[in-house]
Amino acid sequence: MSTTTARRAADYDGHRITVSADDGTPISVRTFGTDDAHLTVVFVHGHCLRAESWSFLRDQLLRHWGTVVGGADGAGKYSGTVVGGADGAGKYSGTVVGGADGVGKYSGTVVGGADGAGKYSGTVVGGTDQAGNHSGSADVRMVFYDHRGHGESGIAHPSTYTIDQLGHDLDAVLRSVVPTGPIILIGHSMGAMVTIAYSRLFPATIGTRVVGVGLIAGAANGITEVGLGRFLNRRAVNSLQVAVLRAPRFMQASKRLSRRIFEPIAREANMGTKRTNPRMVAVAAAMMNDTPLLTMSSFLASLMSFDESASLCRLGSIPALVLAGSADIVVPFAHSVVLASQLAGSELVRLEGAGHSVHLERAEEVALSIVALVDRVIAAMHGHDPGYATAS
C-alpha cells in the first residue's frame, strides 16, 4: 500500500490511541484530523454505547469539515484530492480536499462547489487569506473514545463505574490527546452528564480550555422522575447488581435469551416515532448487546443519584448547544428545556419525532447544529481572543 493510500485509509478509520486512566484502566481513543488543528471537538458517548455510536454523525461532520489530504505544489495548483465534476467554466464544482494555492489562499479544506465567477461558494475550513485573516471556520479535529467497561476500553472494578470517575477519565483523555488548544465537548445521554460533571471536577478548564459544550439528550438531574427512568428503583438495581456479581454466567445467558423480548422495547425507547434506517437500529442494538451486563448494571446507581444542577452555572459563560428529540421517552425533552434555561449561551434545538438516539436517527440535522455551535465558538474566540491553557 502506498503512503498516500495508507494515509487516506487512516484518515477514514481514524488514528487509534490507548490512554491510561489515572487508575491504569486502558481507554480506547480514535482521532480524526491533524494534531495541530485550531480546535478539537471531543465526543462523549452514552450508557451501553461506544464511540462507534457517533459513526453516522461523524461521517456527516467529515463531509462538512473534510480531511486534509495533500499539500500545494510550487505552482499554486491543488495537489490534494479532487472529488466531483467541473462546471462549464472548468472550475471545480465538487469537493477540493487539502492544499493551498501559491498566494496563500485556502490553506485548509474547501468544501462545496464554485459559482459562475469561479470563486468557491462552499465552506472554507482552516483557510487564511493573504492578510492572515480566517476566511472560514477553523480546521477541526475530532476525538472519540470508549468509556471504561464499554467498547474497546478496559474492564475496571465495578466500584469505579460512576459518573465522577468518567469525568476523571475524560480529563485523562484530554491531557494525553489534546494537551493544548481550545476544546468543545459533545456529550450524548450519560455522556452529557459526564460533561456537566466535568465542569464541577475541573472548573478551571471552563472558558480557558473548554470553550463550548453540546448536551444531546441529556439531563442535569431527576432522570427517575419522568420517562423510563421512573421504573428504576434502588432495591431493584441493588438486586440486579448482586445477581450479576454472584452468577455472571447465568445472568449473561438470561440476557441473551431475553434479547428477542427486549430488543423491540429498546428500539421503541431509543428511536422515536419516525421510520428509522434498519442499519442504524441494528448498530444501536449490537452495541447494547455487546455491553457487559456488569457494566450496564453498575452504572445505574450513579445515574439514579445524578444531580449536577448546581454545576450548570459553570457552563453558562460559554456557547452551548442543547439538543434532543421530541419523542425521547428515556430522557424526555423537558430535561433539555431545563438545561437550556440555565445556560445563558445556549441554543435549544428540538427535533420532532426523534427519540433518545437522536444522533443516530437524525445525524445530518444534529451535524448541522454542531457545525453551527463550532461557528459560534470560533466567532467568540476571535472576538475575545482568550489565552488557552495547557492541560495540567
Coordinates of C-alpha atoms in Angstrom, one line a residue:
M1 CA 0.0 0.0 0.0
S2 CA 1.4 3.4 -0.9
T3 CA 2.0 6.1 1.7
T4 CA -0.8 8.2 0.3
T5 CA -3.3 5.3 0.2
A6 CA -2.4 4.3 3.8
R7 CA -2.8 7.8 5.0
R8 CA -6.2 8.1 3.4
A9 CA -7.3 4.8 4.9
A10 CA -6.0 6.0 8.3
D11 CA -7.9 9.3 7.9
Y12 CA -11.1 7.4 7.1
D13 CA -10.8 5.0 10.0
G14 CA -9.1 7.5 12.4
H15 CA -5.9 7.3 14.3
R16 CA -6.2 4.8 17.2
I17 CA -4.6 5.6 20.6
T18 CA -4.8 3.9 24.0
V19 CA -4.8 6.2 27.0
S20 CA -4.2 5.0 30.6
A21 CA -6.8 6.4 33.1
D22 CA -5.4 7.5 36.4
D23 CA -6.0 4.0 37.9
G24 CA -4.4 2.3 34.9
T25 CA -7.6 1.3 33.0
P26 CA -6.9 1.4 29.3
I27 CA -9.2 3.9 27.4
S28 CA -9.6 3.3 23.7
V29 CA -9.4 6.6 21.7
R30 CA -9.8 7.3 18.0
T31 CA -9.0 10.7 16.4
F32 CA -9.8 12.3 13.1
G33 CA -7.8 15.3 11.8
T34 CA -4.4 16.8 12.5
D35 CA -2.8 17.2 15.9
D36 CA -2.2 20.9 15.2
A37 CA -5.8 21.7 14.3
H38 CA -7.1 25.1 15.6
L39 CA -10.0 23.4 17.5
T40 CA -10.8 19.9 18.9
V41 CA -14.2 18.5 19.3
V42 CA -14.4 15.6 21.8
F43 CA -17.4 13.3 21.8
V44 CA -18.6 11.5 24.9
H45 CA -21.0 8.6 24.4
G46 CA -23.9 7.3 26.4
H47 CA -24.6 4.3 28.7
C48 CA -24.3 0.9 27.0
L49 CA -23.0 2.5 23.8
R50 CA -19.5 3.1 22.5
A51 CA -17.5 5.6 20.3
E52 CA -18.9 3.9 17.2
S53 CA -22.4 5.3 18.2
W54 CA -21.1 8.6 16.7
S55 CA -20.2 7.0 13.3
F56 CA -23.2 8.3 11.3
L57 CA -22.8 11.7 12.8
R58 CA -19.0 11.6 12.3
D59 CA -19.5 10.8 8.6
Q60 CA -21.7 13.9 8.3
L61 CA -19.2 16.1 10.0
L62 CA -16.4 14.8 7.9
R63 CA -18.4 16.0 4.9
H64 CA -18.6 19.4 6.4
W65 CA -15.1 19.7 7.8
G66 CA -13.3 17.3 5.5
T67 CA -10.0 15.6 5.9
V68 CA -6.8 17.3 4.9
V69 CA -5.0 15.3 2.2
G70 CA -2.0 16.6 0.3
G71 CA -0.4 20.0 0.1
A72 CA 0.1 22.6 -2.6
D73 CA 2.8 22.5 -5.2
G74 CA 5.0 25.4 -6.1
A75 CA 2.8 26.5 -9.0
G76 CA 0.0 27.0 -6.6
K77 CA -2.1 24.2 -8.0
Y78 CA -4.0 21.8 -5.7
S79 CA -2.1 18.6 -5.2
G80 CA -4.7 17.2 -2.9
T81 CA -7.6 15.0 -4.0
V82 CA -10.4 16.5 -6.1
V83 CA -13.8 14.7 -5.8
G84 CA -16.6 15.6 -8.2
G85 CA -17.0 17.2 -11.6
A86 CA -16.3 20.6 -13.1
D87 CA -18.8 23.2 -14.2
G88 CA -18.9 24.6 -17.7
A89 CA -16.3 27.1 -16.9
G90 CA -13.9 24.4 -16.0
K91 CA -14.0 25.3 -12.3
Y92 CA -14.3 22.7 -9.6
S93 CA -17.9 22.1 -8.7
G94 CA -17.2 19.2 -6.4
T95 CA -15.1 18.9 -3.3
V96 CA -11.5 20.0 -3.1
V97 CA -9.5 18.4 -0.2
G98 CA -6.3 19.9 1.1
G99 CA -3.7 22.1 -0.4
A100 CA -3.0 25.8 -0.6
D101 CA -2.6 27.9 -3.7
G102 CA 0.6 29.9 -4.4
V103 CA -0.6 33.1 -3.0
G104 CA -1.5 31.7 0.4
K105 CA -5.3 31.4 -0.1
Y106 CA -7.2 28.3 1.1
S107 CA -4.6 26.6 3.2
G108 CA -7.2 24.3 4.7
T109 CA -10.1 22.3 3.3
V110 CA -12.5 23.7 0.8
V111 CA -15.9 22.0 0.8
G112 CA -18.5 22.8 -1.9
G113 CA -18.7 24.0 -5.5
A114 CA -17.7 27.0 -7.4
D115 CA -20.0 29.8 -8.6
G116 CA -20.0 31.2 -12.1
A117 CA -17.3 33.6 -11.2
G118 CA -15.0 30.8 -10.4
K119 CA -14.9 31.6 -6.6
Y120 CA -15.7 29.0 -4.0
S121 CA -19.2 29.2 -2.8
G122 CA -18.9 26.3 -0.3
T123 CA -17.4 26.2 3.2
V124 CA -13.8 27.0 3.8
V125 CA -12.3 25.2 6.8
G126 CA -9.0 26.4 8.1
G127 CA -8.1 28.7 5.2
T128 CA -6.4 32.0 5.6
D129 CA -6.3 34.9 3.2
Q130 CA -3.2 36.9 2.3
A131 CA -3.7 39.2 5.3
G132 CA -3.7 36.2 7.6
N133 CA -7.4 36.5 8.4
H134 CA -9.6 33.4 8.7
S135 CA -11.6 33.0 5.5
G136 CA -13.9 30.4 7.1
S137 CA -14.2 28.1 10.1
A138 CA -11.0 26.9 11.8
D139 CA -9.9 23.4 10.9
V140 CA -11.3 20.9 13.3
R141 CA -10.0 17.7 14.9
M142 CA -12.5 15.1 16.3
V143 CA -11.8 12.8 19.2
F144 CA -13.9 9.8 20.1
Y145 CA -13.4 7.3 22.9
D146 CA -15.0 4.4 24.8
H147 CA -15.8 4.7 28.4
R148 CA -14.3 2.2 30.8
G149 CA -16.3 -1.1 30.6
H150 CA -17.6 -0.1 27.1
G151 CA -16.4 -1.0 23.6
E152 CA -12.7 -1.5 23.3
S153 CA -11.7 0.2 26.6
G154 CA -10.7 -1.9 29.6
I155 CA -12.9 -3.5 32.2
A156 CA -12.5 -2.0 35.7
H157 CA -13.7 -2.7 39.2
P158 CA -17.5 -2.0 39.4
S159 CA -16.9 0.5 42.2
T160 CA -15.3 2.8 39.6
Y161 CA -18.4 2.7 37.4
T162 CA -19.6 6.2 38.3
I163 CA -20.2 9.5 36.5
D164 CA -17.5 11.2 38.5
Q165 CA -14.9 8.5 37.5
L166 CA -15.9 9.0 33.9
G167 CA -15.3 12.7 34.4
H168 CA -11.7 11.9 35.5
D169 CA -11.3 9.5 32.6
L170 CA -12.3 12.4 30.2
D171 CA -9.7 14.5 31.8
A172 CA -7.1 11.8 31.2
V173 CA -8.1 11.7 27.6
L174 CA -7.8 15.4 27.2
R175 CA -4.4 15.6 29.0
S176 CA -3.0 12.8 26.7
V177 CA -4.7 13.5 23.4
V178 CA -5.5 17.2 23.4
P179 CA -2.8 18.7 25.7
T180 CA -3.1 22.2 24.3
G181 CA -5.7 24.4 22.5
P182 CA -9.4 25.0 22.7
I183 CA -11.9 22.2 23.1
I184 CA -15.6 21.7 22.6
L185 CA -17.2 18.8 24.5
I186 CA -20.2 17.0 22.9
G187 CA -22.0 14.5 25.2
H188 CA -25.0 12.2 24.5
S189 CA -27.2 11.0 27.3
M190 CA -24.8 9.7 30.1
G191 CA -22.0 11.5 28.1
A192 CA -23.9 14.8 28.6
M193 CA -24.0 14.1 32.3
V194 CA -20.2 13.3 32.3
T195 CA -19.7 16.7 30.5
I196 CA -21.6 18.6 33.2
A197 CA -19.8 16.7 36.0
Y198 CA -16.5 17.5 34.4
S199 CA -17.3 21.2 34.7
R200 CA -17.5 20.7 38.5
L201 CA -14.5 18.5 38.8
F202 CA -12.2 20.7 36.6
P203 CA -13.8 24.2 36.8
A204 CA -10.5 26.0 35.8
T205 CA -10.8 24.5 32.3
I206 CA -14.2 26.1 31.5
G207 CA -13.7 29.1 29.4
T208 CA -10.0 28.5 29.1
R209 CA -9.6 25.1 27.5
V210 CA -13.3 24.1 27.2
V211 CA -14.8 26.8 25.1
G212 CA -18.1 25.2 24.1
V213 CA -20.4 22.3 25.0
G214 CA -23.1 20.3 23.3
L215 CA -25.6 18.4 25.5
I216 CA -27.6 15.9 23.4
A217 CA -30.5 14.1 25.1
G218 CA -29.0 15.0 28.4
A219 CA -30.2 16.0 31.9
A220 CA -28.8 17.7 35.0
N221 CA -30.9 15.6 37.4
G222 CA -34.1 13.8 38.0
I223 CA -33.9 11.0 35.4
T224 CA -36.0 8.8 37.7
E225 CA -38.8 11.3 37.8
V226 CA -40.0 11.2 34.2
G227 CA -39.6 8.9 31.3
L228 CA -38.5 5.3 31.5
G229 CA -36.3 6.2 34.5
R230 CA -39.4 6.1 36.6
F231 CA -39.2 2.3 36.6
L232 CA -35.8 2.4 38.2
N233 CA -35.7 1.9 42.0
R234 CA -32.7 1.3 44.2
R235 CA -33.9 -2.0 45.5
A236 CA -34.3 -3.5 42.1
V237 CA -30.9 -2.1 40.9
N238 CA -29.1 -3.4 44.0
S239 CA -30.7 -6.9 43.5
L240 CA -29.6 -6.8 39.8
Q241 CA -26.0 -5.9 40.8
V242 CA -25.8 -8.7 43.4
A243 CA -27.2 -11.2 40.9
V244 CA -24.7 -10.2 38.3
L245 CA -21.8 -10.5 40.7
R246 CA -22.8 -13.8 42.1
A247 CA -24.0 -15.5 39.0
P248 CA -22.5 -13.7 36.0
R249 CA -22.7 -16.6 33.5
F250 CA -26.4 -17.3 34.4
M251 CA -27.3 -13.6 34.1
Q252 CA -25.4 -13.2 30.8
A253 CA -27.2 -16.2 29.4
S254 CA -30.5 -14.8 30.6
K255 CA -29.7 -11.5 28.8
R256 CA -29.1 -13.4 25.6
L257 CA -32.4 -15.4 26.0
S258 CA -34.4 -12.3 26.7
R259 CA -32.9 -10.4 23.7
R260 CA -35.9 -11.1 21.5
I261 CA -38.2 -9.6 24.1
F262 CA -36.3 -6.5 25.0
E263 CA -34.9 -5.5 21.6
P264 CA -38.2 -4.2 20.2
I265 CA -38.7 -2.3 23.5
A266 CA -35.2 -0.8 23.3
R267 CA -35.9 0.1 19.7
E268 CA -39.1 2.0 20.6
A269 CA -37.4 3.7 23.5
N270 CA -34.4 4.9 21.6
M271 CA -35.6 5.6 18.1
G272 CA -38.7 7.8 18.2
T273 CA -41.8 7.9 16.0
K274 CA -40.4 8.3 12.5
R275 CA -39.2 5.4 10.3
T276 CA -35.5 4.7 11.0
N277 CA -32.9 3.2 8.8
P278 CA -32.7 -0.5 9.8
R279 CA -28.9 -0.4 9.8
M280 CA -29.0 2.3 12.5
V281 CA -31.3 0.2 14.6
A282 CA -29.0 -2.8 14.1
V283 CA -25.9 -0.8 15.1
A284 CA -27.6 0.5 18.3
A285 CA -28.9 -3.0 19.2
A286 CA -25.5 -4.5 18.7
M287 CA -23.7 -2.0 20.9
M288 CA -26.2 -2.6 23.7
N289 CA -26.0 -6.3 23.4
D290 CA -22.1 -6.2 23.4
T291 CA -22.0 -4.2 26.6
P292 CA -21.2 -6.5 29.6
L293 CA -24.1 -6.9 32.0
L294 CA -21.8 -5.9 34.9
T295 CA -21.1 -2.5 33.1
M296 CA -24.8 -1.9 32.4
S297 CA -25.9 -2.6 35.9
S298 CA -23.1 -1.0 37.8
F299 CA -23.6 2.5 36.3
L300 CA -27.3 2.5 37.2
A301 CA -26.8 3.6 40.8
S302 CA -24.7 6.6 39.7
L303 CA -27.3 7.5 37.0
M304 CA -30.2 7.3 39.5
S305 CA -28.5 9.6 42.0
F306 CA -27.1 12.0 39.4
D307 CA -27.7 15.7 40.3
E308 CA -25.5 18.4 38.8
S309 CA -28.0 21.2 38.8
A310 CA -25.6 23.4 40.8
S311 CA -22.9 22.8 38.2
L312 CA -24.7 24.3 35.2
C313 CA -23.7 27.9 36.2
R314 CA -20.1 26.9 35.4
L315 CA -21.1 26.4 31.8
G316 CA -23.2 29.5 31.4
S317 CA -20.4 31.6 30.2
I318 CA -19.6 29.6 27.0
P319 CA -21.5 28.8 23.9
A320 CA -23.7 25.7 24.3
L321 CA -26.0 23.5 22.2
V322 CA -28.8 21.7 23.9
L323 CA -30.5 19.2 21.5
A324 CA -33.0 16.4 21.9
G325 CA -35.8 14.7 20.2
S326 CA -39.5 15.4 20.9
A327 CA -40.2 11.6 21.2
D328 CA -37.5 10.8 23.6
I329 CA -39.0 8.6 26.4
V330 CA -35.7 7.8 28.1
V331 CA -34.7 11.3 28.9
P332 CA -37.7 13.4 27.8
F333 CA -37.3 16.8 26.1
A334 CA -38.4 18.6 29.3
H335 CA -34.9 17.9 30.7
S336 CA -33.4 19.8 27.7
V337 CA -35.7 22.7 28.3
V338 CA -34.4 22.9 31.9
L339 CA -30.8 22.7 30.8
A340 CA -31.2 25.5 28.2
S341 CA -32.9 27.7 30.7
Q342 CA -29.8 27.5 32.9
L343 CA -27.2 28.1 30.2
A344 CA -27.1 31.7 29.1
G345 CA -25.2 31.0 25.9
S346 CA -27.3 28.0 24.8
E347 CA -29.2 27.3 21.7
L348 CA -32.1 24.8 22.2
V349 CA -32.9 22.5 19.3
R350 CA -35.9 20.2 19.3
L351 CA -36.1 17.6 16.5
E352 CA -39.6 16.5 16.0
G353 CA -40.3 12.8 16.1
A354 CA -36.7 11.8 17.2
G355 CA -36.1 9.5 20.1
H356 CA -33.2 9.1 22.5
S357 CA -30.7 8.0 19.9
V358 CA -31.3 11.3 18.0
H359 CA -27.6 11.4 16.9
L360 CA -28.2 8.1 15.1
E361 CA -31.7 8.8 13.7
R362 CA -31.1 12.4 12.6
A363 CA -27.4 12.5 12.1
E364 CA -27.5 15.1 9.3
E365 CA -29.6 17.6 11.4
V366 CA -27.5 17.0 14.5
A367 CA -24.4 17.6 12.5
L368 CA -25.7 20.9 11.2
S369 CA -26.4 22.0 14.8
I370 CA -22.8 21.0 15.9
V371 CA -21.3 22.9 12.9
A372 CA -23.3 26.0 14.0
L373 CA -22.0 25.6 17.5
V374 CA -18.5 25.4 16.3
D375 CA -19.0 28.6 14.2
R376 CA -20.4 30.4 17.3
V377 CA -17.4 29.2 19.3
I378 CA -15.0 30.4 16.7
A379 CA -16.7 33.8 16.5
A380 CA -16.5 34.1 20.3
M381 CA -12.8 33.1 20.2
H382 CA -12.0 35.7 17.6
G383 CA -14.0 38.4 19.4
H384 CA -12.4 37.8 22.8
D385 CA -9.1 36.2 21.9
P386 CA -8.7 34.3 25.2
G387 CA -5.5 32.7 26.3
Y388 CA -5.8 28.9 26.2
A389 CA -4.2 27.0 28.9
T390 CA -2.3 23.8 28.6
A391 CA -3.6 20.6 30.2
S392 CA -2.1 20.1 33.6

